[in-house]
Coordinates of C-alpha atoms in Angstrom, one line a residue:
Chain A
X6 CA 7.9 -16.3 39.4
X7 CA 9.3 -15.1 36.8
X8 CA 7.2 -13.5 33.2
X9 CA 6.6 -16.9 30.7
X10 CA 8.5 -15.9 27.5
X11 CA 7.7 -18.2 24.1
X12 CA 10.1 -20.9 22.5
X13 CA 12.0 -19.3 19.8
X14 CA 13.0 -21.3 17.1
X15 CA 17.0 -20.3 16.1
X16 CA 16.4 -20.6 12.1
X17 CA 18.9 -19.0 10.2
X18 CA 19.6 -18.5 6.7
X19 CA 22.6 -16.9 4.4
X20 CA 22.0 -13.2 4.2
X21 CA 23.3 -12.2 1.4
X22 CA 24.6 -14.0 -1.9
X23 CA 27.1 -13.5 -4.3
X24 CA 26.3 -12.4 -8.0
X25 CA 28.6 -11.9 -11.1
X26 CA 28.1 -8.0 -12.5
X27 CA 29.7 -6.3 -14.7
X28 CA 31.7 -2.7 -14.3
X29 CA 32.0 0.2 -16.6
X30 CA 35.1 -0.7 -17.6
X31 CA 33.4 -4.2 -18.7
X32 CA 35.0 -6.1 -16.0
X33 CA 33.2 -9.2 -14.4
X34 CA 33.4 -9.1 -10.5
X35 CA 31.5 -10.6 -7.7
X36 CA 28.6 -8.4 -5.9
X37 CA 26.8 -9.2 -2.7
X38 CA 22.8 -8.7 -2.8
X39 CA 20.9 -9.5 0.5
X40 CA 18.5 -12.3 0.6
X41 CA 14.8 -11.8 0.5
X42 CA 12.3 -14.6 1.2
X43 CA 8.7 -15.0 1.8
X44 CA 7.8 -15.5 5.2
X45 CA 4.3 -16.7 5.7
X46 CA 3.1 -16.1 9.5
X47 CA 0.8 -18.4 10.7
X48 CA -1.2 -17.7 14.6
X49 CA -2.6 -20.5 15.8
X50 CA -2.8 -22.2 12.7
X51 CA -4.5 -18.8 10.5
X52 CA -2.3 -17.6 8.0
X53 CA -2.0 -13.6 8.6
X54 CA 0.5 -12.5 5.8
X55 CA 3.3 -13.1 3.9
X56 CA 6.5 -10.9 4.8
X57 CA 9.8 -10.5 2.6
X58 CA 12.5 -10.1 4.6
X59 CA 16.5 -11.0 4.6
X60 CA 15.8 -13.3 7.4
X61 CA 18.1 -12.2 9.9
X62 CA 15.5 -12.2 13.0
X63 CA 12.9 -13.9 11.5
X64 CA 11.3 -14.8 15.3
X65 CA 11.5 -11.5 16.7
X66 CA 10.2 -9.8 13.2
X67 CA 7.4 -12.5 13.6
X68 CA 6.7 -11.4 17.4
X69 CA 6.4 -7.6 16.4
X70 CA 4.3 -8.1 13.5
X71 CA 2.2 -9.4 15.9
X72 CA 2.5 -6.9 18.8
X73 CA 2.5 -3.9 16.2
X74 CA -0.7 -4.8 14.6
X75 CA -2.1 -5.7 18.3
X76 CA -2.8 -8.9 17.6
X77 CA -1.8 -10.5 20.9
X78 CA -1.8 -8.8 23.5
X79 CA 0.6 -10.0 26.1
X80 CA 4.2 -11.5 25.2
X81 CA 2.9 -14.2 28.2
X82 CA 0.0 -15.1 25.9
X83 CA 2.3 -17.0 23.4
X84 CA 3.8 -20.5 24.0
X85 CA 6.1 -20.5 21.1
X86 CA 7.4 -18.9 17.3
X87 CA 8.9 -21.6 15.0
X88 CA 10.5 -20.4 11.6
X89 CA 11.2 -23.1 9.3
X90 CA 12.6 -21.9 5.9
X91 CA 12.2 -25.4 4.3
X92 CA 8.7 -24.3 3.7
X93 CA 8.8 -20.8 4.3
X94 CA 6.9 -20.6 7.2
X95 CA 6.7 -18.9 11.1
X96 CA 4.0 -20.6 13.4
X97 CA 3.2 -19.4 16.0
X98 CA 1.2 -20.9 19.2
X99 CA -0.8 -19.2 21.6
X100 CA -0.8 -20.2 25.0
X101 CA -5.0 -20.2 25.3
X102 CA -6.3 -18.5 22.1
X103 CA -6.4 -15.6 20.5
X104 CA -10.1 -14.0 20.7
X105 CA -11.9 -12.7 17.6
X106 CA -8.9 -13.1 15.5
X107 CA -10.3 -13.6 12.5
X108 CA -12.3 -10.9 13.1
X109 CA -9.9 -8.4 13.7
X110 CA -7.9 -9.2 10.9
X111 CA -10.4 -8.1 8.5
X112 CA -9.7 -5.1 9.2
X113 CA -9.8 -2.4 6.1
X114 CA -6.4 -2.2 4.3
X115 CA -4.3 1.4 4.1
X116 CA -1.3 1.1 1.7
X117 CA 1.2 3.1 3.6
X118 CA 4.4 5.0 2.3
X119 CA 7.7 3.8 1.5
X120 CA 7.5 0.5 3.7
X121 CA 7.4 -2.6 3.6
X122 CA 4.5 -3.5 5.1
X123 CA 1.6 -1.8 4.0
X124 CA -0.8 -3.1 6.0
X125 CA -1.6 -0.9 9.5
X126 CA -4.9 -1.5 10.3
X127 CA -6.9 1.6 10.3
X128 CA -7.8 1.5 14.4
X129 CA -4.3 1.6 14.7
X130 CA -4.2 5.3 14.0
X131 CA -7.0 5.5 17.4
X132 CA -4.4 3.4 19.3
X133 CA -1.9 5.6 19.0
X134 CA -3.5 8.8 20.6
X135 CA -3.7 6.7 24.3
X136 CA 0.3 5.8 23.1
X137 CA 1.7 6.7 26.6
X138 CA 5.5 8.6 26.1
X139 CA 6.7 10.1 29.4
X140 CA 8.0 13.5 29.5
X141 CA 11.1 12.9 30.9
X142 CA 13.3 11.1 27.7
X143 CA 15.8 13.7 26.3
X144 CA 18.8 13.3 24.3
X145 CA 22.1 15.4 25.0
X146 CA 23.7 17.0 21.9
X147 CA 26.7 14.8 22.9
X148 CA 24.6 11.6 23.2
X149 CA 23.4 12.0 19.1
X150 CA 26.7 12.2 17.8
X151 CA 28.2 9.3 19.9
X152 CA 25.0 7.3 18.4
X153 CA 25.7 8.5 15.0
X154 CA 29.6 7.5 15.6
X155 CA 28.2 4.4 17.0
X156 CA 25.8 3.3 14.0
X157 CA 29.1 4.6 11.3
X158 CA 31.1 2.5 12.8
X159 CA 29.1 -0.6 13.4
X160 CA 29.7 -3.8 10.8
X161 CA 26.3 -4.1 8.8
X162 CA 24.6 -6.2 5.6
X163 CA 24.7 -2.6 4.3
X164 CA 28.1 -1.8 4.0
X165 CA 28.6 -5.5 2.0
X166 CA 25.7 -5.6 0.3
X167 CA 23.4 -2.3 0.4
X168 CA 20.0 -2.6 -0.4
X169 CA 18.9 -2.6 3.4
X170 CA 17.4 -0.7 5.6
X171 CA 19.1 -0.7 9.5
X172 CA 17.2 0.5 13.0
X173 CA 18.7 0.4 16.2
X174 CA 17.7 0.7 19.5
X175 CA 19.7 3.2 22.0
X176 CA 19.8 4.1 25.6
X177 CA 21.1 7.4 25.8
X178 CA 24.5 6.6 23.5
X179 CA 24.9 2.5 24.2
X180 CA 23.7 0.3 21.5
X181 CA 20.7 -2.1 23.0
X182 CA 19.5 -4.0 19.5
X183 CA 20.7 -3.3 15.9
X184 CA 18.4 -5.1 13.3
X185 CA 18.9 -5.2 9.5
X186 CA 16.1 -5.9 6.7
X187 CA 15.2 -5.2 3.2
X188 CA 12.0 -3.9 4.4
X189 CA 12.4 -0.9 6.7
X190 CA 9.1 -2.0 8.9
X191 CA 10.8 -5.1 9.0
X192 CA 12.9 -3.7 11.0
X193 CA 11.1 -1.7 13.4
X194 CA 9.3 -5.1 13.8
X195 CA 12.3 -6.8 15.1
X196 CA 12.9 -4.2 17.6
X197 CA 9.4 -4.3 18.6
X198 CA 9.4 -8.0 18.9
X199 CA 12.6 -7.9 20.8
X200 CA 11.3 -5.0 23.3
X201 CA 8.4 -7.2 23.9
X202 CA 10.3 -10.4 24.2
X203 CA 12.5 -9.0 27.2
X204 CA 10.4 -6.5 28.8
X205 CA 11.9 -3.3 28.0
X206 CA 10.0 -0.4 27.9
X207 CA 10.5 3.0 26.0
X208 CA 11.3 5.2 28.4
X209 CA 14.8 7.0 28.2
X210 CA 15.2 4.7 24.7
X211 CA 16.1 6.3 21.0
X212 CA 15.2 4.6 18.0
X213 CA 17.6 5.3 15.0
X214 CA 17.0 4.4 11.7
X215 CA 18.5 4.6 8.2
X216 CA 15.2 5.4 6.2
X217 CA 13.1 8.2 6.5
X218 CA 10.7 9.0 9.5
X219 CA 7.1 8.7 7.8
X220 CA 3.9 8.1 9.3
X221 CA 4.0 4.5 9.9
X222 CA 7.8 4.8 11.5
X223 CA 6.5 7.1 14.4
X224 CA 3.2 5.3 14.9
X225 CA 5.0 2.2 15.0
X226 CA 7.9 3.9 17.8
X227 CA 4.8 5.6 19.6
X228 CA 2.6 2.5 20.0
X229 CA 6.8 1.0 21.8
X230 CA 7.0 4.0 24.1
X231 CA 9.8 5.8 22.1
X232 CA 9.8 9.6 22.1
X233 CA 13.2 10.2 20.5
X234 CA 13.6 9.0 16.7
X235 CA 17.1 9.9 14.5
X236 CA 17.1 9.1 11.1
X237 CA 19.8 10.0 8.0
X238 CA 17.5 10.4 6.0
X239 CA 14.2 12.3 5.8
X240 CA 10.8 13.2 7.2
X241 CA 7.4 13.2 5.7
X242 CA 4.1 15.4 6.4
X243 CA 2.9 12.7 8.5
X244 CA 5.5 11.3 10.3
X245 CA 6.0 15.0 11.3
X246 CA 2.3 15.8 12.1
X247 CA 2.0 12.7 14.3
X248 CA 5.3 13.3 16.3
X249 CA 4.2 17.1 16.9
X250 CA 0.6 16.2 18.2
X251 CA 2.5 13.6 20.3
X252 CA 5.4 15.4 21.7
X253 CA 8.0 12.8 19.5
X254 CA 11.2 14.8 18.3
X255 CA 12.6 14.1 15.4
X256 CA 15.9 14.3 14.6
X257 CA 16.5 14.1 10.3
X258 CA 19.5 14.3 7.7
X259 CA 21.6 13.3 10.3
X260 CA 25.2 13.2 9.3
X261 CA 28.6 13.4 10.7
X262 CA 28.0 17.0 13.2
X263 CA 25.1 18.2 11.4
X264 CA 21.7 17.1 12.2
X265 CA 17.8 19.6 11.6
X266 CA 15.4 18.6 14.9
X267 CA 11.7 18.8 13.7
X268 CA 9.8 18.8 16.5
X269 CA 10.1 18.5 20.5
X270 CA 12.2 20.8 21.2
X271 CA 12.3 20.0 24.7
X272 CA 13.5 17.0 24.5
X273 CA 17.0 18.2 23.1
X274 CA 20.1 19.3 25.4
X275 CA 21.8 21.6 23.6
X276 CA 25.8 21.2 24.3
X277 CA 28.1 24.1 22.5
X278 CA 30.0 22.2 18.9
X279 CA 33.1 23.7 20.4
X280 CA 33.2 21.6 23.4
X281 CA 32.3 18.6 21.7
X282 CA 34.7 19.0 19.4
X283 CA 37.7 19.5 22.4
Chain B
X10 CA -11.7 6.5 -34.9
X11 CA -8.8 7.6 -32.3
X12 CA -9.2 4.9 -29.3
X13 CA -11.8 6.6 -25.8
X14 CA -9.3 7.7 -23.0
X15 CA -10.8 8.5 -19.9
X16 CA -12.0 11.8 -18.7
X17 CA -9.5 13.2 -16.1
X18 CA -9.8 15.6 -13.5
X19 CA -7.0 17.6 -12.8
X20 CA -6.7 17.8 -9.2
X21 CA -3.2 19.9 -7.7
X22 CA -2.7 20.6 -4.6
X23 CA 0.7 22.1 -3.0
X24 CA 3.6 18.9 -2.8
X25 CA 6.0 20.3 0.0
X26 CA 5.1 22.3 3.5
X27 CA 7.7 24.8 4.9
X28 CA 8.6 23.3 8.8
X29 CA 10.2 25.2 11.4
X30 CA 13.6 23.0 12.1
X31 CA 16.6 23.7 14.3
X32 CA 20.2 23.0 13.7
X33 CA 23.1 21.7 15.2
X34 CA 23.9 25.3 16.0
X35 CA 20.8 26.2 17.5
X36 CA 19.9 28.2 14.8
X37 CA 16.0 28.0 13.2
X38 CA 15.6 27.4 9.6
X39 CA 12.7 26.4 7.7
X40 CA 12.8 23.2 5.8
X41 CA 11.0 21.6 3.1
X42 CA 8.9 18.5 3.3
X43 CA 6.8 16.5 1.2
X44 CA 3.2 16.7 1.4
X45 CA 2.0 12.7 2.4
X46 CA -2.1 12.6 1.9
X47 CA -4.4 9.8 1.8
X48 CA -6.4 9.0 -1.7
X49 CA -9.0 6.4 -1.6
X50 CA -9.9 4.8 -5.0
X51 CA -13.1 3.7 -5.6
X52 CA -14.0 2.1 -8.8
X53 CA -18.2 1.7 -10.1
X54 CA -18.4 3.1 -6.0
X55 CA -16.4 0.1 -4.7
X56 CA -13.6 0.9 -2.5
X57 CA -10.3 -0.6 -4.0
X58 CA -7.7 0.9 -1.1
X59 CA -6.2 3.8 0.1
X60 CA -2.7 4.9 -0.8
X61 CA -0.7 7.8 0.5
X62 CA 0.9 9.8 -1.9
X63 CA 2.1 13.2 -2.1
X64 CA 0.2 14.2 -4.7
X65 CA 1.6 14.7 -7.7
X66 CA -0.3 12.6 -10.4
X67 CA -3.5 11.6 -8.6
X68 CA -5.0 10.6 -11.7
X69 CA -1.9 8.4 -13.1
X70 CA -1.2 6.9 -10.2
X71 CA -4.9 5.9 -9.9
X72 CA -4.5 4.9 -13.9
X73 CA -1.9 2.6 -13.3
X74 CA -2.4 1.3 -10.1
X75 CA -6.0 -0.5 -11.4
X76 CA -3.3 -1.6 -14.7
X77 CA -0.6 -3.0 -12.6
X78 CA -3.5 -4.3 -10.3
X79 CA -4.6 -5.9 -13.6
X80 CA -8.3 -5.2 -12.3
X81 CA -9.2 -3.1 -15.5
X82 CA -8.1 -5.2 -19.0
X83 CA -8.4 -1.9 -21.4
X84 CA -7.9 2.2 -21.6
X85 CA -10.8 2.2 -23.3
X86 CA -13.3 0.5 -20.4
X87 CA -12.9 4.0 -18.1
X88 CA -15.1 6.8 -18.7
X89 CA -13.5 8.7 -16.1
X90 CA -11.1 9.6 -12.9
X91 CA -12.1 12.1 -11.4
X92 CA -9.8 13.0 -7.6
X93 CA -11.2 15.4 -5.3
X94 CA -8.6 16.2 -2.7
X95 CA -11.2 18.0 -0.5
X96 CA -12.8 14.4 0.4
X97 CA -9.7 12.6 -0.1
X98 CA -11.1 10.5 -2.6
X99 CA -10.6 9.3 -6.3
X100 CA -13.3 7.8 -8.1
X101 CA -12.7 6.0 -11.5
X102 CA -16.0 5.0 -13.6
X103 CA -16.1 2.3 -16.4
X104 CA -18.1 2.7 -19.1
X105 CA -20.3 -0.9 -18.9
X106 CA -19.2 -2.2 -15.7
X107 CA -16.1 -4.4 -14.6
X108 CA -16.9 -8.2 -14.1
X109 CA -16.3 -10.2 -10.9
X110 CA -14.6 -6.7 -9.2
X111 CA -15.3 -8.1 -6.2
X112 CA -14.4 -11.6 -6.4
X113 CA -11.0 -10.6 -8.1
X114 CA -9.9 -8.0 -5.4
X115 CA -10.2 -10.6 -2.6
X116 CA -7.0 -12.3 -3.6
X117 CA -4.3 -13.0 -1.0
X118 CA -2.8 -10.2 0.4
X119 CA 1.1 -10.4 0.3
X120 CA 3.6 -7.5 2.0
X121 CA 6.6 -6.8 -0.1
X122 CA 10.0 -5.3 0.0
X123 CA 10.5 -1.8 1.0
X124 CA 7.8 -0.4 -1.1
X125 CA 4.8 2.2 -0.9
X126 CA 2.3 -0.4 -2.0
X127 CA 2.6 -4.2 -0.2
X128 CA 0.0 -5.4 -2.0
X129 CA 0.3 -7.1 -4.9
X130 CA -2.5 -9.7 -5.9
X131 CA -0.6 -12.9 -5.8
X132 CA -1.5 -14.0 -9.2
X133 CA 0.6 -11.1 -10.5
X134 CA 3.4 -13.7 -9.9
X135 CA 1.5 -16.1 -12.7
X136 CA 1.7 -13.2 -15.5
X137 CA 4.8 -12.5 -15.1
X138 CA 5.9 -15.5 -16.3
X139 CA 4.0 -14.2 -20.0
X140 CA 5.0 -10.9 -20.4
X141 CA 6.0 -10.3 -23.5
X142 CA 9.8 -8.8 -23.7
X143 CA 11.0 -8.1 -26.9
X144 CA 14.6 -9.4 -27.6
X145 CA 15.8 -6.3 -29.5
X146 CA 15.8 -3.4 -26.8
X147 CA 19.3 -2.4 -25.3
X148 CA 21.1 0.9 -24.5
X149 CA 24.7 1.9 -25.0
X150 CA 27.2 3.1 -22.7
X151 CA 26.5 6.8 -23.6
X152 CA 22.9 6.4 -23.5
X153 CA 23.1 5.7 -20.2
X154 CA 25.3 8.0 -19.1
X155 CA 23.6 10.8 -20.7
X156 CA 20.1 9.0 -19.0
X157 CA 22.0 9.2 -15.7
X158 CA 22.9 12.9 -16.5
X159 CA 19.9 14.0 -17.6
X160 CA 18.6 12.7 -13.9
X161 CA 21.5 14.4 -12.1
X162 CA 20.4 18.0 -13.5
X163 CA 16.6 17.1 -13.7
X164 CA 14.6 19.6 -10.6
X165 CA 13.0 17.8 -8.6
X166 CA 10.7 17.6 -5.3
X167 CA 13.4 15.3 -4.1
X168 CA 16.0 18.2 -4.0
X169 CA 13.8 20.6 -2.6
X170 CA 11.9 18.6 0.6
X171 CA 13.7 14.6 0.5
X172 CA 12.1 11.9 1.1
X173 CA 10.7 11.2 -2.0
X174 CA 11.5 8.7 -5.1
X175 CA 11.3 9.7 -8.4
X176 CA 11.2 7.7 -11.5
X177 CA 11.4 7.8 -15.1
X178 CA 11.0 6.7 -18.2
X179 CA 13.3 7.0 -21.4
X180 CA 13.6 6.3 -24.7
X181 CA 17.3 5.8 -25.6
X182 CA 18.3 8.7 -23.6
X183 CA 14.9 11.3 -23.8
X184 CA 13.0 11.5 -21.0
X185 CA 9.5 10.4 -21.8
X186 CA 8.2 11.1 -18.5
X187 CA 9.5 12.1 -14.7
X188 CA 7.5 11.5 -11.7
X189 CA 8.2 11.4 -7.8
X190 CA 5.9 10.1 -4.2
X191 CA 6.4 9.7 -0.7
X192 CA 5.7 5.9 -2.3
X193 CA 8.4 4.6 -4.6
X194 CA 5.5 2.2 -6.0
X195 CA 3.2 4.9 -6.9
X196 CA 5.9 6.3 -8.4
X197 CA 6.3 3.6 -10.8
X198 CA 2.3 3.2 -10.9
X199 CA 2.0 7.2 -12.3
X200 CA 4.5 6.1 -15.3
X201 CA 2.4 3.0 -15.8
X202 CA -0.7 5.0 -15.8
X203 CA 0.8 7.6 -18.2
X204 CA 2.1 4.8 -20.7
X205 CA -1.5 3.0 -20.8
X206 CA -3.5 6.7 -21.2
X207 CA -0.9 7.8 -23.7
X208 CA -0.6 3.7 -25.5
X209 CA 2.9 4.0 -25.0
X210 CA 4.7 0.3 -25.0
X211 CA 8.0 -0.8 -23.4
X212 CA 10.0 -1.8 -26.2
X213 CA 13.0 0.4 -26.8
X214 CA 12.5 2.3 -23.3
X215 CA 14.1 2.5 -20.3
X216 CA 12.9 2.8 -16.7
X217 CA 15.0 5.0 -14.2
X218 CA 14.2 4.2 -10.7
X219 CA 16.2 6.4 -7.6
X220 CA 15.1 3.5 -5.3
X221 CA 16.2 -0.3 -5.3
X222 CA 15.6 -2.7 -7.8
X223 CA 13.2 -5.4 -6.1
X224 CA 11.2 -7.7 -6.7
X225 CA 8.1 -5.6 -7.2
X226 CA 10.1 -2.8 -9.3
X227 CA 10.6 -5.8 -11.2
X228 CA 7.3 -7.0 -12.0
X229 CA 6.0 -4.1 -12.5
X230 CA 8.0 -3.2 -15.2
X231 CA 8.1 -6.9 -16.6
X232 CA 4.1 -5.6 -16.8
X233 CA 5.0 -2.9 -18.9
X234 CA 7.1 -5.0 -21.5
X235 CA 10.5 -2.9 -19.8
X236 CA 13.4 -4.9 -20.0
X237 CA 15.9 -2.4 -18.9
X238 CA 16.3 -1.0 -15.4
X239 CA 18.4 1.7 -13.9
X240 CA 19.3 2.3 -10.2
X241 CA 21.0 4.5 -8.7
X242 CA 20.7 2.0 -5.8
X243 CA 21.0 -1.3 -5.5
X244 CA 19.1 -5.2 -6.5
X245 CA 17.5 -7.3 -3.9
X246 CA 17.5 -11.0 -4.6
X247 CA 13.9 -11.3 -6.0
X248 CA 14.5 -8.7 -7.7
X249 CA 17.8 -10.3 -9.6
X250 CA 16.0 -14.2 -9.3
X251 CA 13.0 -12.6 -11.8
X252 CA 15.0 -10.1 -14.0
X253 CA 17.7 -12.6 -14.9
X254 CA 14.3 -14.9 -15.4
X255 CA 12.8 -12.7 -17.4
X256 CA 15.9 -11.5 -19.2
X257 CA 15.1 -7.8 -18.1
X258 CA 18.5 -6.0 -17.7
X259 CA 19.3 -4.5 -14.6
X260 CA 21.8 -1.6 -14.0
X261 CA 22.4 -1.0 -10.2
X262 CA 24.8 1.5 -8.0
X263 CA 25.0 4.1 -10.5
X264 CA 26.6 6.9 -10.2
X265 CA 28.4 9.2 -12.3
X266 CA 30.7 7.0 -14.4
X267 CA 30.2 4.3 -11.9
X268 CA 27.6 1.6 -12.7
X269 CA 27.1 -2.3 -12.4
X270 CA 25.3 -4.4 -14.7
X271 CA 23.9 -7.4 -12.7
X272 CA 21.5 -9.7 -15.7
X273 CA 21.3 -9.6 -19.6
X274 CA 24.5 -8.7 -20.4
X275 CA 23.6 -9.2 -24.3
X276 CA 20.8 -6.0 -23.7
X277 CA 24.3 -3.8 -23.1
X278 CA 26.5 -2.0 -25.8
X279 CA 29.6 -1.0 -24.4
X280 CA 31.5 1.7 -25.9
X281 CA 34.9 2.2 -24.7
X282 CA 35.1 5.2 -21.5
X283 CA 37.8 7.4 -23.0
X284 CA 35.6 7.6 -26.5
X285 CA 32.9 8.8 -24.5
X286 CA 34.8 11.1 -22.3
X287 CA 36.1 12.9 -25.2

């Protein structure tokens, strides 16, 4: 038999909309700025939060919000996720209940850095020490720059309209999942949710994303299973103390050939630039 | 009688690390990072949150975080703030007690954009709808390139580790002040903090941001009677929907020469670019 998935609703919504600016030059043109809308997530009927987000995924953001914070614990324990942007709203339906929820969503509340979704709960942090990463997951030299080739090239809300933040999901250098939001956890959400929707695990997976690897960013990729984790951009004293006591590398300022790894050595093949290059 | 500021402590503590990284070459190099630490605020003894910050201007960013907060109505009603980095902790004192503390920082918790602090009350929504924005202020075209180059040469954590945001404020185009965080929000709470210790209003100024303009950026200045943004990224759609509201002018995608102007186009002098160039 095979595992019971929920009902996804299919709401969609423009992503982006067109503005009137004005240049240096004092010339009126027409910019793009992506959406962002309240989305007010409701479990069996208890409101949990209120998310902004461009509203690209909005069922599989809904279905990692809930998996990240370890509010359900098997994807089989929910019957369905139905966004309705008329009013704003995601409800979502457990199968049987959800036990002590209203308990453990009182949890204490940690403001977190640079995301948008400040709102870990604090025994998250304990999780994340039992997060289970094999040993095995290592990226070639030659795998990175086909994913950084792949995530130039690909056709994103950023390149019309900026102001987002992309992740993607890789197996060695193919593309699984690319998700785009204008809040960064957001994002990882969606690739959470959609991990946990179809049963893919994070063995031999990297995550890639365009913002910098902080604290909540590896937590959230430990807590999926991810060891390997490539980002443009940055990395912050956490992020970089958690993915060293876990064994996470970290690949930052990641562009065109050049790329610093931060931590994991191990996990990196080293191919010579040379033949690369060839 | 001058008005009673607060007593602050003046708690530093180092804001990068050195990291051992290794490059596309193979080669080791030690990078910068940013230092990310937790600071619990407790005000009267009551814990308010925890926010992770890198440390710059503990005792602003608690300042302005309990303004833009709105739990504390005056300067004058703090006796003290006082962080000690050794527990982690900052603890703020009024001088006769706040009323209702408790009652006012249940509100509804709601996660916003891409930001370092998804928590604003919701009734911060409500207030925004009176701050007072004085019609007068607007900047010129060299103003705000000399702003924008002022930025460009101004040394900064961000050039030295990343992964930080920095903002300023300006009056015409002085800097008044120049802050960065792992936590674009606290960022913009340390200026808010400085201009309520230091009884600096909005009117005439100008708030430099590295990060986007969203909805929150927004507010937040709104809060401050700012009604003129700069970015050298770009708007989100809250973020446009309450500054073209509000009549707060917002600058987006500059850089260099380049700029957009995306609301209040009557807050903008234009001068002609060859004049300026000359």
């Amino acid at each position: 038999m095979p595992p019971r998935v929920p009902q996804l609703s299919q709401a969609r919504e423009a992503l982006t909309r067109g503005v009137r600016v004005r240049n240096e030059f004092g010339e009126t043109q027409e910019a793009q700025i992506p959406a962002e809308r309240p989305l007010t997530l409701y479990l069996d009927k208890q409101e949990l939060v209120t998310l902004m987000t461009v509203g690209a995924a909005p069922e599989l953001l809904a279905l990692g919000y809930l998996r990240n914070q370890r509010l359900v614990h098997s994807i089989a324990d929910i019957a369905s996720v139905q966004v309705d942007w008329e009013v704003e709203a995601c409800s979502i339906t457990s199968r049987s209940g959800i036990a002590d929820l209203t308990q453990r969503t009182a949890g204490r509340r940690v403001v977190t850095t640079g995301c948008g979704q400040g709102t870990v709960y604090a025994s998250l942090m304990d999780e994340v020490d039992n997060a289970a990463l094999d040993a095995e997951t290592r990226i070639s030299q030659g795998e990175l720059y086909a994913l950084l080739d792949a995530m130039r090239l690909h056709d994103s809300l950023y390149k019309s309209a900026g102001s987002v933040h992309g992740c993607a999901l890789f197996e060695g250098s193919r593309l699984l999942m690319f998700t785009e939001d204008v809040g960064r956890h957001n994002a990882v959400d969606a690739i959470s949710g959609w991990m946990w929707l179809h049963g893919v695990g994070g063995q031999g997976k990297v995550f890639y994303t365009t913002g910098r690897l902080t604290s909540e960013m590896v937590i959230k990729c430990a807590l999926m299973g991810v060891s390997i984790l490539v980002s443009r951009s940055g990395v912050t004293q956490m992020g970089y103390d958690i993915a060293e006591r876990l064994g996470i590398a970290l690949f930052a300022r990641c562009t065109n050939r050049h790329f610093l790894q931060y931590t994991a050595p191990e996990r990196f093949v080293a191919e010579p630039l040379e033949r690369l290059s060839a």
